[in-house]
């Protein structure tokens, strides 16, 4: 097997057609087809089933997909190591976390592993971050979650099992405008929220999912927008909202929002990565350096 054949194989897996893989690799489709045939010939097994809608991996192809990723990543690491280039950690993060929590993580990494550089890629979509980790475009990603497994907050589990460590608690606050009918009541329960307007973003949003788990179905969901929009609408008395504490700390201090007396558990700032990444030299140390002292 040659590395160029494995790169071509991965491109076909990713794009599902020879034509699209050829465009991504800047090769002729005939060259891509020839490399796949040569690879299949050297292994003595078919790797793809050719279908009208694209290329589907055989069982042997699925096994090679895992090995190809490992071999290509090892080759890239070897290239940089031989050239004595600094290690780069490609870290993804939800945009919600980029301003408040990412600097903390970068500070820890810089203190404990000054020999590495960190490249941050922020994204609004969790699915994109998880896919990038699974497919090796990111070494790790920061997201919000809860529970004992990735996805326990309520989002679909990633295509492949991911390892994780919880770095920090992320407190939540159920907030409303001063003068809201519930603002002076104590000992609230989710049942007390029946007929209330709960300001939310989209079902894929971490705080929508947290609201489903913590508050249940009682409040009516009102789609507002992102964190800044939900906060602004709540300030104007258009509903209540479940938001991260760091996003409403100034509002609570100034009195433009009040915290409702309903206990809500923290979410977790969760760092996720592929388990096979830990076998790469020093990667486990790098990942765990992001954790709290």
Coordinates of N, CA, C and O in Angstrom, one line a residue, residues 4 12 70 75 82 94 117 150 158 163 171 182 184 190 223 229 233-234 244-245 247 257 260 287:
X4 N -0.2 7.6 -1.1 CA -1.1 8.3 -2.1 C -2.4 7.5 -2.4 O -3.4 8.0 -2.6
X12 N -12.4 9.0 -1.6 CA -13.5 8.4 -2.1 C -14.5 8.0 -1.0 O -15.7 8.2 -1.2
X70 N -5.3 6.0 10.5 CA -4.2 5.9 11.4 C -2.8 6.1 10.7 O -1.9 6.8 11.2
X75 N 1.9 9.2 9.4 CA 2.9 9.7 8.4 C 3.0 11.2 8.5 O 4.1 11.8 8.4
X82 N 10.3 14.8 12.1 CA 11.6 14.8 11.4 C 12.1 16.2 11.1 O 13.3 16.5 11.2
X94 N -17.5 25.0 20.2 CA -18.7 25.7 20.0 C -18.5 27.2 20.1 O -17.8 27.7 21.0
X117 N 1.5 24.3 19.7 CA 0.7 25.4 19.3 C -0.8 24.8 19.2 O -1.0 23.7 18.9
X150 N -21.1 10.6 25.8 CA -21.2 11.7 24.8 C -22.6 11.6 24.2 O -23.0 10.6 23.7
X158 N -22.1 10.4 18.3 CA -21.3 10.5 17.1 C -21.2 9.2 16.4 O -21.5 8.1 17.0
X163 N -13.8 9.3 23.2 CA -13.3 9.5 24.6 C -13.6 10.9 25.0 O -13.7 11.8 24.1
X171 N -22.3 26.5 34.9 CA -23.6 26.8 35.6 C -24.6 27.4 34.7 O -24.3 28.1 33.7
X182 N -43.2 35.2 38.5 CA -42.5 34.2 39.2 C -41.2 34.7 40.0 O -40.6 34.0 40.7
X184 N -40.7 36.6 42.5 CA -40.6 36.7 43.9 C -41.0 35.4 44.6 O -41.0 35.3 45.8
X190 N -40.7 22.6 38.1 CA -41.0 22.6 36.7 C -42.5 22.8 36.4 O -43.0 23.4 35.5
X223 N -39.3 30.4 19.9 CA -38.0 30.5 19.2 C -37.7 32.0 19.1 O -38.4 32.8 18.5
X229 N -29.8 37.0 21.8 CA -31.2 37.3 21.5 C -32.1 36.8 22.7 O -33.0 37.6 23.1
X233 N -34.5 39.4 24.8 CA -36.0 39.2 24.9 C -36.4 39.0 26.3 O -37.5 39.5 26.7
X234 N -35.6 38.2 27.1 CA -36.0 38.0 28.5 C -35.9 39.4 29.3 O -36.8 39.6 30.1
X244 N -26.5 30.1 30.0 CA -25.3 29.9 30.8 C -25.1 31.1 31.7 O -25.3 32.2 31.4
X245 N -24.6 30.8 32.9 CA -24.4 31.8 33.9 C -23.5 32.9 33.5 O -23.7 34.1 33.8
X247 N -23.1 34.1 30.6 CA -23.8 35.0 29.6 C -24.7 36.0 30.3 O -25.1 37.0 29.7
X257 N -31.9 41.5 34.8 CA -32.5 40.2 34.8 C -32.5 39.7 36.3 O -31.6 40.1 37.1
X260 N -34.7 33.0 38.7 CA -35.8 32.4 39.3 C -35.4 31.3 40.2 O -34.4 30.6 39.9
X287 N -4.0 16.3 25.7 CA -5.4 16.4 26.0 C -5.7 16.6 27.5 O -6.6 17.4 27.9

